[in-house]
Short mmCIF file of C-alpha atoms in Angstrom, two decimals:
data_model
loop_
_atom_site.label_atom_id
_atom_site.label_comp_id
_atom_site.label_asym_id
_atom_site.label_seq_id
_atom_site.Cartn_x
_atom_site.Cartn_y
_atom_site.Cartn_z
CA UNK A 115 0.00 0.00 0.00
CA UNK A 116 2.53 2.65 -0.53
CA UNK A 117 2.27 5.40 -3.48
CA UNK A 118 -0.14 7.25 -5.50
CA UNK A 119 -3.72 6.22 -3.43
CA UNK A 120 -2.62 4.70 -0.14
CA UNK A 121 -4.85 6.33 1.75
CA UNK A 122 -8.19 5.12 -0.34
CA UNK A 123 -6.48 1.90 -0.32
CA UNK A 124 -6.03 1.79 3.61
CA UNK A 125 -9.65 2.85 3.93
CA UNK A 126 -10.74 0.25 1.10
CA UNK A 127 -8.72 -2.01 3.17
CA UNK A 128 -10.18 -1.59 6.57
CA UNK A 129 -13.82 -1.76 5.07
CA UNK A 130 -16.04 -3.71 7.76
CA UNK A 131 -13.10 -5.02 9.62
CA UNK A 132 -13.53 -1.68 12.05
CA UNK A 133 -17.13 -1.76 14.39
CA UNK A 134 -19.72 0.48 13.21
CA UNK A 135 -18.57 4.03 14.76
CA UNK A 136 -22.51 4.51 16.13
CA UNK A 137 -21.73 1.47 18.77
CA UNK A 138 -20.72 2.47 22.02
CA UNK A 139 -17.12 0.63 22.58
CA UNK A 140 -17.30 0.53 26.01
CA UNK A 141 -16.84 -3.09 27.39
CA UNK A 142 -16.45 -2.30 31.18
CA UNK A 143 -18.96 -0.16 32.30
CA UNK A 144 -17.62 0.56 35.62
CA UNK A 145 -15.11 2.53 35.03
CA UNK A 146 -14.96 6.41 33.31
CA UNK A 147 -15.04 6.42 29.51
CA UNK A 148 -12.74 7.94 27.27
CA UNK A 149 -12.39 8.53 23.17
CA UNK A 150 -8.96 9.49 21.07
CA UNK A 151 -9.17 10.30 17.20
CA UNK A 152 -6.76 8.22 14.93
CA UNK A 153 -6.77 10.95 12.35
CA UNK A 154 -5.73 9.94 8.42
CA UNK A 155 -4.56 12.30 6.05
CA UNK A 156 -3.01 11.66 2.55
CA UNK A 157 0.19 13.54 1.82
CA UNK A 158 1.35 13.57 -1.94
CA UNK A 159 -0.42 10.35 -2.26
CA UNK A 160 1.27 8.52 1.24
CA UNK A 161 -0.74 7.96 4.03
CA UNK A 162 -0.30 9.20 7.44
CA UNK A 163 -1.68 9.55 11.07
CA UNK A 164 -1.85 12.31 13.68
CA UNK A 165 0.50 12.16 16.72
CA UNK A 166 0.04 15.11 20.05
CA UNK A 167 2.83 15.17 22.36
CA UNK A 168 1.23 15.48 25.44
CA UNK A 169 2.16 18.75 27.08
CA UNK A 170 3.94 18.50 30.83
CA UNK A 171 1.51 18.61 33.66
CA UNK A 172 2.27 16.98 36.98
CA UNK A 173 -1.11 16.11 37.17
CA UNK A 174 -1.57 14.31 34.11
CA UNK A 175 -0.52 10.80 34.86
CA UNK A 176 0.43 10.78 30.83
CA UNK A 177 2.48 13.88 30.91
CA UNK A 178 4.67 13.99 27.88
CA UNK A 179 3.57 11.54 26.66
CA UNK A 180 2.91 10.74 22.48
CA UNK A 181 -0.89 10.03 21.89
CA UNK A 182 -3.43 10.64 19.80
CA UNK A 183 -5.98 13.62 20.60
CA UNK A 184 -8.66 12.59 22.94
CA UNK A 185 -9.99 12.45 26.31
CA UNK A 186 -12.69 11.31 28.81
CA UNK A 187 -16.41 11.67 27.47
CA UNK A 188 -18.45 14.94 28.88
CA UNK A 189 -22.16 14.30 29.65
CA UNK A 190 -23.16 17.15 26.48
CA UNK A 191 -21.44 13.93 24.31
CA UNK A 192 -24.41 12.33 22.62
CA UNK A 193 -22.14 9.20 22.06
CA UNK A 194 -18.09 8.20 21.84
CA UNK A 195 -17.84 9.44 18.36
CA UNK A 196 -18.43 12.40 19.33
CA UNK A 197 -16.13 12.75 22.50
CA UNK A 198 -13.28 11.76 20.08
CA UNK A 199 -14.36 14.46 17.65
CA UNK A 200 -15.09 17.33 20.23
CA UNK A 201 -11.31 16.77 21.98
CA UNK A 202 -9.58 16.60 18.27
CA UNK A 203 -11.06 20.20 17.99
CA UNK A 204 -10.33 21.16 21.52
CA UNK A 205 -6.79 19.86 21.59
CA UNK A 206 -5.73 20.84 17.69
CA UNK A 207 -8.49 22.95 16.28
CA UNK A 208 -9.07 19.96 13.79
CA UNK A 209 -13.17 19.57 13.32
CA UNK A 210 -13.65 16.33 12.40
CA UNK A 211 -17.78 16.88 11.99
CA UNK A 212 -16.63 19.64 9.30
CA UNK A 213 -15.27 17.90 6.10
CA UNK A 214 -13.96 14.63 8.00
CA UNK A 215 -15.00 11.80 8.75
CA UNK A 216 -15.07 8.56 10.78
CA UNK A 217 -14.36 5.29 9.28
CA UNK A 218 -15.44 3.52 12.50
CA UNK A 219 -13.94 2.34 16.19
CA UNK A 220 -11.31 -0.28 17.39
CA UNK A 221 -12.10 -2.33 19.76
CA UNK A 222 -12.28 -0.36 23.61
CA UNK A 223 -9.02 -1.16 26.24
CA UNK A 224 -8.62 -0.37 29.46
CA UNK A 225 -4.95 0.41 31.09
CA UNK A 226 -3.20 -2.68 32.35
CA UNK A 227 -0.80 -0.78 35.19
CA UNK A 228 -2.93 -0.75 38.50
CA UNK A 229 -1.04 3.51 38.58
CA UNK A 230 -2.87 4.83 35.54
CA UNK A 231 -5.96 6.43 35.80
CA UNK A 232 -8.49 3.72 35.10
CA UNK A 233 -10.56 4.63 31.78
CA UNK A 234 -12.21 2.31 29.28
CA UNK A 235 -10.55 4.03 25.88
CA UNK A 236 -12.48 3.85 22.83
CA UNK A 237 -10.42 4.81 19.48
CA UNK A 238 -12.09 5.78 16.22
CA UNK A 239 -10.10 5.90 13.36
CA UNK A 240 -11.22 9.45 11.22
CA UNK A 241 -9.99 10.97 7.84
CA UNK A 242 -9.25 14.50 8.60
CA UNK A 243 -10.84 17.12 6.54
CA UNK A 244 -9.42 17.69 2.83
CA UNK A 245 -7.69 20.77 3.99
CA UNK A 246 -5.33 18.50 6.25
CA UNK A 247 -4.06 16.88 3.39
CA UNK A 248 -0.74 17.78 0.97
CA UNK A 249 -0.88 17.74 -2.53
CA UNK A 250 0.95 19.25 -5.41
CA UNK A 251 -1.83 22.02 -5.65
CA UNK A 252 -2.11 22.65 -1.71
CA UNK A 253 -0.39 22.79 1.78
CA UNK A 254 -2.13 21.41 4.70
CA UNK A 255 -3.83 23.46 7.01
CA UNK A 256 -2.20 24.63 10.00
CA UNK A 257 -3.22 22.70 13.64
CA UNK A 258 -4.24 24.88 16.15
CA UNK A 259 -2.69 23.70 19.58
CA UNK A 260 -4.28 23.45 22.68
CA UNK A 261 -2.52 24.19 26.49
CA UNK A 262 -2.63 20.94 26.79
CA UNK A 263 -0.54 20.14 23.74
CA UNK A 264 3.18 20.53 23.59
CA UNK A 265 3.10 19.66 19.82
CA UNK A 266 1.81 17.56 16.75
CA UNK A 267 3.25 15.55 13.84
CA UNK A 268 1.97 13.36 11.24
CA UNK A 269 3.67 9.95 10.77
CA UNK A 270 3.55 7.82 7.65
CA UNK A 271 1.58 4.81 7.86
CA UNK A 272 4.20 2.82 5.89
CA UNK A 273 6.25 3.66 8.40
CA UNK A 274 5.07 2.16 11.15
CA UNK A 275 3.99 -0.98 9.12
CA UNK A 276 8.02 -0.88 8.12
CA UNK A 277 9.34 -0.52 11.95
CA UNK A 278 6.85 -2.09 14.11
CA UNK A 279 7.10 -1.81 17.47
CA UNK A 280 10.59 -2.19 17.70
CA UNK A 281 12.11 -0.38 20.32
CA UNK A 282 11.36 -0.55 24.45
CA UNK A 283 10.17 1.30 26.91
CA UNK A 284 11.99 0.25 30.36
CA UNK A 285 10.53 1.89 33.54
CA UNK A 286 10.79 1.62 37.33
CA UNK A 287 7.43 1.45 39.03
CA UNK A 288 5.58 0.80 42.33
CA UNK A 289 6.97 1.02 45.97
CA UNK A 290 9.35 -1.72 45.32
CA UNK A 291 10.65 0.07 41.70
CA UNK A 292 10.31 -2.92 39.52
CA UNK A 293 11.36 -2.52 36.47
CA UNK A 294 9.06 -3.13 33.68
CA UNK A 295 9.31 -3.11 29.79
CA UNK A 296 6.56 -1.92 27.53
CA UNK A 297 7.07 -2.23 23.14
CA UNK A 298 7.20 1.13 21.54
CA UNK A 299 7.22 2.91 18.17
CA UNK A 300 10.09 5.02 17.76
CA UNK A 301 9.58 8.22 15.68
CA UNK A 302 11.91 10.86 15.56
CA UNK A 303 9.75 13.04 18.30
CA UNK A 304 10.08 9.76 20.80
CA UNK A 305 8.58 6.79 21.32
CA UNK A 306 4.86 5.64 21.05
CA UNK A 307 3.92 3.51 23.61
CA UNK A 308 1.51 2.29 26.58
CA UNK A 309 -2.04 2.44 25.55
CA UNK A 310 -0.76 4.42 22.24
CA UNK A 311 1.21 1.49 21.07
CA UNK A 312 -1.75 -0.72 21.16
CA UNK A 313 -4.40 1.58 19.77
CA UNK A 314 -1.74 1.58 16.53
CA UNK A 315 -0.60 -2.02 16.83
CA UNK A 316 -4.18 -3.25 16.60
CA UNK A 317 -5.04 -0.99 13.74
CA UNK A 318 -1.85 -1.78 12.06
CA UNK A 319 -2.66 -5.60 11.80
CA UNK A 320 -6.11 -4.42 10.21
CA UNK A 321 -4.02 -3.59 7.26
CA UNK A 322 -2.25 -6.84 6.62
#
């Protein structure tokens, strides 16, 4: 999937395999919900995907981290869809429900550290609007950062496909700081990983 068309060929591609976007993802109904946008744009005919840097806040338990735009659902948010469209414009200016569109959801996860915040995460994967995308005849239009976003980047698809989730993550955690190891995606921004990494590893395998 890599030259002139990727990006119809990705979507072409993806066709039922994603849920219907109108279903509510949410498979533990306990806990807080949460959306993030996987945003797709074509540039000069490659495909490639939105990535925030998360800015630094000591009381974000993801501080710094690389994600995609999203957050928990508000009670004005008629469904998920729409909580994952509503923070894409709230974190980059980027309104999905003008000119984009969503393709449909991946299946809902929940964080597997006992430390993180516990949220059931819902991610929809979305074409951005036309004037996101980078052609001979246009440049894309500029993203309009939030406080709560250091910066953004678009990554190609092929590239990630290429790498995988290659590199790793080593942390110490808990009281007893044991060290743990988590797969990432390295970019040249950092590395992808945690929840990230397998919102894109389970889309990724969509494609093969």
């Amino acid at each position: 999937m890599t030259g002139k068309g990727e990006l119809e060929a990705i979507v072409a591609s993806l066709g039922a395999r994603l849920a219907r976007a109108e279903g509510e993802g949410a498979f533990a109904p306990e806990l807080k919900q949460a959306a993030v946008a996987l945003v797709l744009r074509a540039n000069l005919g490659a495909a490639e995907m939105l990535i925030i840097k998360r800015a630094v806040d000591p009381r974000d338990h993801w501080s710094g981290h690389l994600a995609l735009p999203g957050g928990r659902r508000e009670p004005e948010d008629a469904d998920l869809a729409r909580t994952a469209a509503r923070e894409t414009w709230e974190e980059v200016g980027m309104d999905l429900a003008a000119g984009g569109r969503i393709l449909g959801r991946l299946p809902t996860i929940t964080p597997r550290s006992p430390l993180a915040p516990q949220f059931a995460v819902t991610p929809y994967v979305a074409l951005a609007p036309v004037a996101y995308n980078v052609s001979l005849q246009q440049d894309a239009a500029t993203l309009s950062l939030s406080s709560e976003v250091e910066s953004a980047f678009w990554v190609p698809v092929s590239f990630l496909r290429r790498n995988g989730a290659s590199e790793i993550v080593r942390l110490a955690v808990g009281d007893a700081e044991q060290q743990r190891e988590w797969p990432a995606y390295a970019t040249e921004h950092g590395l992808i990983w945690g929840l990230t990494e397998r919102i894109l590893t389970g889309f990724l395998k969509l494609l093969d």
